[in-house]
PDB file of C-alpha atoms in Angstrom:
ATOM      1  CA  MET A   1      38.761 -49.485 118.319  1.00 84.00           C
ATOM      2  CA  GLY A   2      35.870 -48.012 116.353  1.00 92.00           C
ATOM      3  CA  PHE A   3      34.923 -45.845 119.317  1.00 97.00           C
ATOM      4  CA  PHE A   4      38.391 -44.298 119.503  1.00 98.00           C
ATOM      5  CA  LEU A   5      38.716 -43.781 115.742  1.00 97.00           C
ATOM      6  CA  LEU A   6      35.370 -42.002 115.516  1.00 98.00           C
ATOM      7  CA  THR A   7      35.981 -39.972 118.676  1.00 98.00           C
ATOM      8  CA  PHE A   8      39.399 -38.794 117.506  1.00 98.00           C
ATOM      9  CA  ALA A   9      38.103 -38.031 114.018  1.00 97.00           C
ATOM     10  CA  LEU A  10      35.328 -35.786 115.347  1.00 97.00           C
ATOM     11  CA  SER A  11      37.275 -34.214 118.220  1.00 97.00           C
ATOM     12  CA  TRP A  12      40.498 -33.585 116.338  1.00 96.00           C
ATOM     13  CA  THR A  13      38.616 -32.093 113.375  1.00 96.00           C
ATOM     14  CA  CYS A  14      36.961 -29.625 115.741  1.00 95.00           C
ATOM     15  CA  PHE A  15      40.092 -28.902 117.774  1.00 93.00           C
ATOM     16  CA  SER A  16      42.277 -28.485 114.685  1.00 91.00           C
ATOM     17  CA  ALA A  17      39.777 -26.125 113.071  1.00 90.00           C
ATOM     18  CA  LEU A  18      39.725 -24.118 116.281  1.00 89.00           C
ATOM     19  CA  ALA A  19      43.527 -23.949 116.348  1.00 85.00           C
ATOM     20  CA  VAL A  20      43.541 -22.523 112.804  1.00 85.00           C
ATOM     21  CA  LEU A  21      40.771 -20.020 113.532  1.00 80.00           C
ATOM     22  CA  ALA A  22      42.407 -18.839 116.765  1.00 76.00           C
ATOM     23  CA  ARG A  23      45.520 -17.745 114.867  1.00 77.00           C
ATOM     24  CA  SER A  24      43.663 -14.997 113.042  1.00 74.00           C
ATOM     25  CA  ALA A  25      41.091 -13.825 115.576  1.00 70.00           C
ATOM     26  CA  PRO A  26      40.048 -14.263 119.212  1.00 71.00           C
ATOM     27  CA  ILE A  27      37.822 -17.246 119.846  1.00 74.00           C
ATOM     28  CA  GLY A  28      34.209 -16.149 119.580  1.00 75.00           C
ATOM     29  CA  VAL A  29      30.847 -17.814 120.108  1.00 79.00           C
ATOM     30  CA  ALA A  30      31.217 -19.959 116.991  1.00 81.00           C
ATOM     31  CA  GLY A  31      34.678 -21.039 118.093  1.00 82.00           C
ATOM     32  CA  TYR A  32      33.444 -22.104 121.504  1.00 86.00           C
ATOM     33  CA  ALA A  33      30.612 -24.027 119.862  1.00 90.00           C
ATOM     34  CA  VAL A  34      33.218 -25.956 117.851  1.00 91.00           C
ATOM     35  CA  LEU A  35      35.227 -26.525 121.035  1.00 91.00           C
ATOM     36  CA  LEU A  36      32.126 -27.817 122.825  1.00 93.00           C
ATOM     37  CA  LEU A  37      31.304 -30.204 119.983  1.00 95.00           C
ATOM     38  CA  GLY A  38      34.844 -31.585 120.049  1.00 96.00           C
ATOM     39  CA  THR A  39      34.768 -31.920 123.828  1.00 95.00           C
ATOM     40  CA  PHE A  40      31.462 -33.791 123.764  1.00 97.00           C
ATOM     41  CA  ALA A  41      32.590 -36.112 120.952  1.00 97.00           C
ATOM     42  CA  PRO A  42      33.481 -39.061 123.252  1.00 98.00           C
ATOM     43  CA  SER A  43      29.966 -39.205 124.626  1.00 97.00           C
ATOM     44  CA  ILE A  44      28.250 -38.444 121.323  1.00 97.00           C
ATOM     45  CA  VAL A  45      30.080 -41.364 119.731  1.00 98.00           C
ATOM     46  CA  ALA A  46      29.405 -43.616 122.736  1.00 98.00           C
ATOM     47  CA  VAL A  47      25.668 -42.930 122.614  1.00 98.00           C
ATOM     48  CA  TRP A  48      25.534 -43.476 118.845  1.00 97.00           C
ATOM     49  CA  LEU A  49      27.438 -46.773 118.977  1.00 97.00           C
ATOM     50  CA  THR A  50      25.338 -47.969 121.902  1.00 97.00           C
ATOM     51  CA  TYR A  51      22.144 -47.145 120.019  1.00 97.00           C
ATOM     52  CA  ARG A  52      23.344 -49.040 116.954  1.00 96.00           C
ATOM     53  CA  ALA A  53      24.225 -52.113 119.011  1.00 95.00           C
ATOM     54  CA  GLU A  54      21.569 -52.115 121.736  1.00 96.00           C
ATOM     55  CA  GLY A  55      18.866 -49.672 120.714  1.00 97.00           C
ATOM     56  CA  SER A  56      17.108 -47.196 122.971  1.00 96.00           C
ATOM     57  CA  ALA A  57      17.210 -49.544 125.951  1.00 96.00           C
ATOM     58  CA  GLY A  58      21.007 -49.668 125.793  1.00 96.00           C
ATOM     59  CA  VAL A  59      21.274 -45.897 125.590  1.00 97.00           C
ATOM     60  CA  ALA A  60      18.918 -45.544 128.562  1.00 97.00           C
ATOM     61  CA  ALA A  61      21.026 -47.982 130.590  1.00 96.00           C
ATOM     62  CA  LEU A  62      24.210 -46.089 129.707  1.00 97.00           C
ATOM     63  CA  LEU A  63      22.800 -42.672 130.569  1.00 96.00           C
ATOM     64  CA  ASP A  64      21.107 -43.985 133.710  1.00 96.00           C
ATOM     65  CA  ARG A  65      24.547 -44.233 135.306  1.00 96.00           C
ATOM     66  CA  ILE A  66      24.770 -40.418 135.204  1.00 97.00           C
ATOM     67  CA  LEU A  67      22.124 -40.421 137.946  1.00 94.00           C
ATOM     68  CA  ARG A  68      23.628 -43.243 140.027  1.00 94.00           C
ATOM     69  CA  TRP A  69      24.082 -41.219 143.201  1.00 95.00           C
ATOM     70  CA  GLN A  70      23.420 -43.801 145.934  1.00 94.00           C
ATOM     71  CA  VAL A  71      26.998 -44.604 146.882  1.00 95.00           C
ATOM     72  CA  GLY A  72      28.908 -44.304 150.150  1.00 95.00           C
ATOM     73  CA  ALA A  73      29.674 -40.793 151.380  1.00 96.00           C
ATOM     74  CA  ARG A  74      33.388 -41.641 151.415  1.00 97.00           C
ATOM     75  CA  TRP A  75      33.357 -41.879 147.632  1.00 97.00           C
ATOM     76  CA  TYR A  76      31.963 -38.358 147.307  1.00 97.00           C
ATOM     77  CA  LEU A  77      34.803 -37.265 149.571  1.00 97.00           C
ATOM     78  CA  PHE A  78      37.289 -39.213 147.461  1.00 98.00           C
ATOM     79  CA  ALA A  79      35.977 -37.589 144.283  1.00 98.00           C
ATOM     80  CA  VAL A  80      36.266 -34.023 145.523  1.00 97.00           C
ATOM     81  CA  ALA A  81      39.283 -34.303 147.831  1.00 96.00           C
ATOM     82  CA  LEU A  82      41.870 -36.475 146.073  1.00 97.00           C
ATOM     83  CA  PHE A  83      43.270 -33.815 143.765  1.00 97.00           C
ATOM     84  CA  PRO A  84      43.207 -30.966 146.324  1.00 96.00           C
ATOM     85  CA  ALA A  85      45.045 -33.305 148.725  1.00 97.00           C
ATOM     86  CA  ILE A  86      47.683 -33.909 146.067  1.00 97.00           C
ATOM     87  CA  LYS A  87      48.029 -30.168 145.518  1.00 96.00           C
ATOM     88  CA  LEU A  88      48.556 -29.619 149.239  1.00 95.00           C
ATOM     89  CA  ALA A  89      51.172 -32.389 149.261  1.00 97.00           C
ATOM     90  CA  VAL A  90      52.844 -30.585 146.361  1.00 96.00           C
ATOM     91  CA  ALA A  91      52.920 -27.343 148.364  1.00 96.00           C
ATOM     92  CA  PHE A  92      54.536 -28.950 151.424  1.00 96.00           C
ATOM     93  CA  THR A  93      57.050 -30.868 149.297  1.00 97.00           C
ATOM     94  CA  HIS A  94      57.949 -27.694 147.414  1.00 96.00           C
ATOM     95  CA  ARG A  95      58.531 -25.970 150.746  1.00 95.00           C
ATOM     96  CA  VAL A  96      60.963 -28.720 151.776  1.00 96.00           C
ATOM     97  CA  LEU A  97      62.813 -28.993 148.448  1.00 95.00           C
ATOM     98  CA  ALA A  98      62.942 -25.332 147.415  1.00 93.00           C
ATOM     99  CA  GLY A  99      62.941 -23.690 150.832  1.00 93.00           C
ATOM    100  CA  ALA A 100      59.906 -21.588 149.949  1.00 93.00           C
ATOM    101  CA  TRP A 101      56.199 -22.033 149.457  1.00 93.00           C
ATOM    102  CA  PRO A 102      54.980 -22.208 145.863  1.00 93.00           C
ATOM    103  CA  ARG A 103      52.620 -19.615 144.463  1.00 91.00           C
ATOM    104  CA  PHE A 104      49.038 -20.262 145.560  1.00 92.00           C
ATOM    105  CA  GLY A 105      45.868 -19.457 143.640  1.00 89.00           C
ATOM    106  CA  ASN A 106      43.489 -16.695 144.654  1.00 88.00           C
ATOM    107  CA  GLU A 107      40.191 -18.585 144.364  1.00 87.00           C
ATOM    108  CA  SER A 108      38.241 -18.943 147.597  1.00 90.00           C
ATOM    109  CA  PRO A 109      37.142 -22.429 148.706  1.00 90.00           C
ATOM    110  CA  ALA A 110      33.502 -21.362 148.345  1.00 92.00           C
ATOM    111  CA  ILE A 111      33.980 -20.306 144.716  1.00 94.00           C
ATOM    112  CA  ILE A 112      35.856 -23.538 143.957  1.00 94.00           C
ATOM    113  CA  LEU A 113      33.067 -25.617 145.495  1.00 93.00           C
ATOM    114  CA  ILE A 114      30.339 -23.761 143.595  1.00 95.00           C
ATOM    115  CA  ALA A 115      32.270 -24.029 140.331  1.00 95.00           C
ATOM    116  CA  THR A 116      32.796 -27.768 140.912  1.00 96.00           C
ATOM    117  CA  ILE A 117      29.074 -28.344 141.429  1.00 96.00           C
ATOM    118  CA  PHE A 118      27.993 -26.328 138.400  1.00 96.00           C
ATOM    119  CA  SER A 119      30.681 -27.826 136.180  1.00 96.00           C
ATOM    120  CA  THR A 120      29.861 -31.426 137.049  1.00 97.00           C
ATOM    121  CA  PRO A 121      27.029 -31.894 134.486  1.00 96.00           C
ATOM    122  CA  VAL A 122      29.299 -30.615 131.706  1.00 96.00           C
ATOM    123  CA  GLN A 123      31.710 -33.480 132.351  1.00 97.00           C
ATOM    124  CA  ALA A 124      29.124 -35.901 130.976  1.00 97.00           C
ATOM    125  CA  GLY A 125      30.458 -34.821 127.589  1.00 95.00           C
ATOM    126  CA  GLU A 126      33.600 -36.845 128.261  1.00 97.00           C
ATOM    127  CA  GLU A 127      32.731 -39.277 131.027  1.00 98.00           C
ATOM    128  CA  VAL A 128      29.874 -41.066 129.255  1.00 98.00           C
ATOM    129  CA  GLY A 129      32.405 -41.910 126.565  1.00 98.00           C
ATOM    130  CA  TRP A 130      35.635 -42.563 128.476  1.00 98.00           C
ATOM    131  CA  ARG A 131      34.364 -44.214 131.635  1.00 97.00           C
ATOM    132  CA  GLY A 132      30.806 -45.125 130.647  1.00 97.00           C
ATOM    133  CA  TYR A 133      31.529 -46.785 127.313  1.00 97.00           C
ATOM    134  CA  ALA A 134      35.244 -47.418 126.809  1.00 98.00           C
ATOM    135  CA  LEU A 135      36.490 -48.410 130.274  1.00 97.00           C
ATOM    136  CA  PRO A 136      34.192 -51.381 130.993  1.00 96.00           C
ATOM    137  CA  ARG A 137      34.750 -52.814 127.518  1.00 96.00           C
ATOM    138  CA  MET A 138      38.522 -52.514 127.830  1.00 96.00           C
ATOM    139  CA  ALA A 139      38.448 -53.909 131.367  1.00 95.00           C
ATOM    140  CA  ALA A 140      36.587 -56.991 130.166  1.00 93.00           C
ATOM    141  CA  ARG A 141      39.737 -57.863 128.204  1.00 93.00           C
ATOM    142  CA  LEU A 142      42.549 -56.274 130.192  1.00 93.00           C
ATOM    143  CA  GLY A 143      41.288 -55.940 133.737  1.00 93.00           C
ATOM    144  CA  PHE A 144      40.629 -52.533 135.256  1.00 95.00           C
ATOM    145  CA  GLY A 145      44.246 -51.801 136.133  1.00 95.00           C
ATOM    146  CA  ARG A 146      45.733 -52.223 132.670  1.00 95.00           C
ATOM    147  CA  ALA A 147      42.622 -50.853 130.993  1.00 96.00           C
ATOM    148  CA  SER A 148      42.844 -47.639 133.023  1.00 97.00           C
ATOM    149  CA  LEU A 149      46.488 -47.162 131.995  1.00 98.00           C
ATOM    150  CA  VAL A 150      45.781 -47.647 128.294  1.00 98.00           C
ATOM    151  CA  LEU A 151      42.698 -45.460 128.436  1.00 98.00           C
ATOM    152  CA  GLY A 152      44.628 -42.761 130.302  1.00 98.00           C
ATOM    153  CA  ALA A 153      47.295 -42.619 127.605  1.00 97.00           C
ATOM    154  CA  ILE A 154      44.605 -42.374 124.915  1.00 98.00           C
ATOM    155  CA  TRP A 155      42.784 -39.715 126.931  1.00 98.00           C
ATOM    156  CA  GLY A 156      45.982 -37.690 127.143  1.00 97.00           C
ATOM    157  CA  LEU A 157      46.639 -37.994 123.401  1.00 97.00           C
ATOM    158  CA  TRP A 158      43.078 -36.858 122.707  1.00 97.00           C
ATOM    159  CA  HIS A 159      43.979 -33.438 124.168  1.00 95.00           C
ATOM    160  CA  LEU A 160      46.954 -32.880 121.843  1.00 94.00           C
ATOM    161  CA  PRO A 161      45.374 -30.461 119.293  1.00 92.00           C
ATOM    162  CA  LEU A 162      44.247 -28.194 122.133  1.00 91.00           C
ATOM    163  CA  PHE A 163      47.900 -27.521 122.931  1.00 89.00           C
ATOM    164  CA  PHE A 164      48.066 -25.604 119.645  1.00 86.00           C
ATOM    165  CA  VAL A 165      44.987 -23.447 120.272  1.00 84.00           C
ATOM    166  CA  GLN A 166      46.075 -19.947 121.231  1.00 75.00           C
ATOM    167  CA  GLY A 167      44.316 -18.874 124.397  1.00 67.00           C
ATOM    168  CA  GLU A 168      43.153 -22.414 125.187  1.00 63.00           C
ATOM    169  CA  ASP A 169      46.504 -24.201 125.465  1.00 61.00           C
ATOM    170  CA  TYR A 170      47.356 -25.901 128.744  1.00 71.00           C
ATOM    171  CA  GLY A 171      50.662 -24.130 129.383  1.00 74.00           C
ATOM    172  CA  GLN A 172      52.240 -27.498 130.197  1.00 82.00           C
ATOM    173  CA  PRO A 173      54.596 -29.943 128.468  1.00 87.00           C
ATOM    174  CA  PHE A 174      52.350 -32.313 126.537  1.00 91.00           C
ATOM    175  CA  PHE A 175      54.244 -35.531 127.255  1.00 92.00           C
ATOM    176  CA  VAL A 176      54.274 -34.935 131.004  1.00 91.00           C
ATOM    177  CA  PHE A 177      50.650 -33.788 130.871  1.00 93.00           C
ATOM    178  CA  ALA A 178      49.773 -37.128 129.235  1.00 95.00           C
ATOM    179  CA  MET A 179      51.596 -38.948 132.017  1.00 96.00           C
ATOM    180  CA  GLY A 180      49.379 -37.063 134.458  1.00 95.00           C
ATOM    181  CA  THR A 181      46.163 -38.009 132.648  1.00 96.00           C
ATOM    182  CA  THR A 182      47.301 -41.640 132.622  1.00 98.00           C
ATOM    183  CA  ALA A 183      47.776 -41.606 136.394  1.00 98.00           C
ATOM    184  CA  LEU A 184      44.474 -39.787 136.869  1.00 98.00           C
ATOM    185  CA  SER A 185      42.744 -42.402 134.738  1.00 98.00           C
ATOM    186  CA  VAL A 186      43.732 -45.069 137.264  1.00 98.00           C
ATOM    187  CA  ALA A 187      42.158 -43.049 140.080  1.00 98.00           C
ATOM    188  CA  PHE A 188      39.001 -42.540 138.002  1.00 98.00           C
ATOM    189  CA  ALA A 189      38.805 -46.294 137.374  1.00 97.00           C
ATOM    190  CA  TRP A 190      39.209 -47.001 141.093  1.00 97.00           C
ATOM    191  CA  LEU A 191      36.309 -44.655 141.815  1.00 97.00           C
ATOM    192  CA  TYR A 192      34.247 -46.188 139.002  1.00 97.00           C
ATOM    193  CA  VAL A 193      34.719 -49.731 140.279  1.00 96.00           C
ATOM    194  CA  ASN A 194      33.951 -48.863 143.893  1.00 95.00           C
ATOM    195  CA  THR A 195      30.759 -46.987 142.995  1.00 96.00           C
ATOM    196  CA  LYS A 196      29.501 -49.801 140.740  1.00 93.00           C
ATOM    197  CA  GLY A 197      29.887 -47.778 137.579  1.00 95.00           C
ATOM    198  CA  SER A 198      28.522 -44.434 138.742  1.00 97.00           C
ATOM    199  CA  LEU A 199      29.216 -41.818 136.084  1.00 98.00           C
ATOM    200  CA  LEU A 200      27.933 -39.096 138.388  1.00 98.00           C
ATOM    201  CA  LEU A 201      30.900 -39.697 140.691  1.00 98.00           C
ATOM    202  CA  THR A 202      33.471 -39.712 137.864  1.00 98.00           C
ATOM    203  CA  MET A 203      31.873 -36.534 136.520  1.00 98.00           C
ATOM    204  CA  LEU A 204      32.170 -34.966 139.973  1.00 98.00           C
ATOM    205  CA  MET A 205      35.818 -35.997 140.228  1.00 98.00           C
ATOM    206  CA  HIS A 206      36.559 -34.687 136.728  1.00 98.00           C
ATOM    207  CA  SER A 207      35.018 -31.357 137.681  1.00 97.00           C
ATOM    208  CA  ALA A 208      36.904 -31.240 140.991  1.00 97.00           C
ATOM    209  CA  VAL A 209      40.225 -31.808 139.221  1.00 96.00           C
ATOM    210  CA  ASN A 210      39.498 -29.035 136.727  1.00 94.00           C
ATOM    211  CA  GLN A 211      38.432 -26.555 139.382  1.00 94.00           C
ATOM    212  CA  THR A 212      41.162 -27.225 141.963  1.00 94.00           C
ATOM    213  CA  VAL A 213      44.175 -27.368 139.634  1.00 91.00           C
ATOM    214  CA  GLY A 214      44.780 -23.680 140.414  1.00 90.00           C
ATOM    215  CA  ILE A 215      45.227 -24.227 144.161  1.00 92.00           C
ATOM    216  CA  VAL A 216      48.923 -24.444 143.331  1.00 92.00           C
ATOM    217  CA  PRO A 217      49.258 -23.124 139.758  1.00 86.00           C
ATOM    218  CA  ASP A 218      51.741 -25.089 137.680  1.00 81.00           C
ATOM    219  CA  THR A 219      51.499 -23.660 134.169  1.00 76.00           C
ATOM    220  CA  LEU A 220      54.254 -21.987 132.201  1.00 72.00           C
ATOM    221  CA  ALA A 221      53.999 -20.465 128.741  1.00 63.00           C
ATOM    222  CA  GLN A 222      55.400 -22.953 126.240  1.00 59.00           C
ATOM    223  CA  THR A 223      56.020 -20.289 123.546  1.00 59.00           C
ATOM    224  CA  GLY A 224      54.348 -22.345 120.848  1.00 63.00           C
ATOM    225  CA  ASN A 225      56.200 -25.563 121.643  1.00 77.00           C
ATOM    226  CA  PRO A 226      54.028 -27.993 123.631  1.00 81.00           C
ATOM    227  CA  PHE A 227      56.734 -30.633 123.354  1.00 84.00           C
ATOM    228  CA  SER A 228      59.124 -28.609 125.469  1.00 81.00           C
ATOM    229  CA  LEU A 229      59.773 -30.087 128.889  1.00 83.00           C
ATOM    230  CA  ARG A 230      59.981 -26.681 130.559  1.00 83.00           C
ATOM    231  CA  ALA A 231      57.649 -26.529 133.536  1.00 84.00           C
ATOM    232  CA  PRO A 232      57.749 -25.252 137.101  1.00 88.00           C
ATOM    233  CA  LEU A 233      58.544 -27.656 139.927  1.00 91.00           C
ATOM    234  CA  PRO A 234      54.895 -27.850 141.140  1.00 92.00           C
ATOM    235  CA  PHE A 235      53.888 -29.364 137.811  1.00 92.00           C
ATOM    236  CA  TYR A 236      56.361 -32.232 138.063  1.00 94.00           C
ATOM    237  CA  LEU A 237      55.506 -32.724 141.728  1.00 95.00           C
ATOM    238  CA  THR A 238      51.806 -32.927 140.871  1.00 95.00           C
ATOM    239  CA  VAL A 239      52.415 -35.613 138.263  1.00 96.00           C
ATOM    240  CA  GLY A 240      54.709 -37.456 140.657  1.00 97.00           C
ATOM    241  CA  PHE A 241      52.110 -37.576 143.430  1.00 97.00           C
ATOM    242  CA  LEU A 242      49.441 -38.640 140.943  1.00 97.00           C
ATOM    243  CA  TRP A 243      51.622 -41.631 140.108  1.00 98.00           C
ATOM    244  CA  VAL A 244      52.138 -42.464 143.777  1.00 97.00           C
ATOM    245  CA  ALA A 245      48.349 -42.642 144.121  1.00 97.00           C
ATOM    246  CA  ALA A 246      48.026 -44.572 140.850  1.00 98.00           C
ATOM    247  CA  ALA A 247      50.584 -47.145 141.982  1.00 97.00           C
ATOM    248  CA  TYR A 248      48.559 -47.776 145.133  1.00 96.00           C
ATOM    249  CA  PHE A 249      45.334 -48.243 143.156  1.00 97.00           C
ATOM    250  CA  LEU A 250      47.044 -50.543 140.653  1.00 96.00           C
ATOM    251  CA  VAL A 251      48.286 -52.756 143.472  1.00 95.00           C
ATOM    252  CA  ARG A 252      44.767 -52.865 144.901  1.00 92.00           C
ATOM    253  CA  PHE A 253      43.352 -53.756 141.478  1.00 90.00           C
ATOM    254  CA  SER A 254      45.807 -56.630 141.180  1.00 83.00           C
ATOM    255  CA  ARG A 255      44.595 -58.085 144.485  1.00 75.00           C
ATOM    256  CA  ILE A 256      40.955 -58.237 143.407  1.00 70.00           C
ATOM    257  CA  PRO A 257      40.253 -61.719 142.052  1.00 57.00           C
ATOM    258  CA  ALA A 258      38.460 -61.769 138.719  1.00 49.00           C
ATOM    259  CA  ALA A 259      35.432 -63.400 140.297  1.00 38.00           C
ATOM    260  CA  GLY A 260      35.263 -60.607 142.861  1.00 42.00           C
ATOM    261  CA  ARG A 261      35.257 -57.749 140.380  1.00 49.00           C
ATOM    262  CA  PRO A 262      31.921 -56.046 139.973  1.00 48.00           C
ATOM    263  CA  LYS A 263      29.947 -57.089 136.932  1.00 46.00           C
ATOM    264  CA  MET A 264      28.629 -54.119 134.988  1.00 44.00           C
ATOM    265  CA  ALA A 265      26.421 -53.873 131.974  1.00 39.00           C
ATOM    266  CA  VAL A 266      28.443 -52.847 128.951  1.00 35.00           C
TER     267      VAL A 266
END
């Protein structure tokens, strides 16, 4: 609980300050520095709490998982391909339901791949906190399935102040967005468990999601009301397919006996 309280206090202070500043002027260098501090808050808090409880050795063990790259090639494929596959499923479903293809993004696959690679290290700002620190501790009490659902809802709520930042808002209904992060959290947990706690792989997946979301754009200006439920069909289809995948992973989690679950240092 302390981790979440401290993370929200630091992140929401930064995000709220940015929302106020953005009303009077475009976001400048100082504004982006505040945004970066708020974004990195989960991992800053995780490292600090780990140091208090376990000292330098604990911090080293936590951060060592950022470099845990020796996992099966299929998990690299899973990390980079799951969300693009969902977006393609959205496109085909849209074609069937609406009788027309949805709007596609203009980014080339090469640019998306390069952006995913270069953005991966930045995701340590969140993943060390969410998946490195919080997830294994929650799973010790709830199991990975239920822990991933609770963490996903918290992760979604964490984004809320950003929906009020002009120029940085998500252009999506917040409540449905949070449902999407909850489903994504289950997929992240599945990847985490099957790579024995590799944060590098969850960072890669986080980056891939961010960089491929525009394959089938699904944003719509919310005109200052993030609690509106107005959104294009591709957005709801994306969330729906995320939950189809999440349901599969949750069933798989439930079939793993407690004794067979990987033991990870927390």
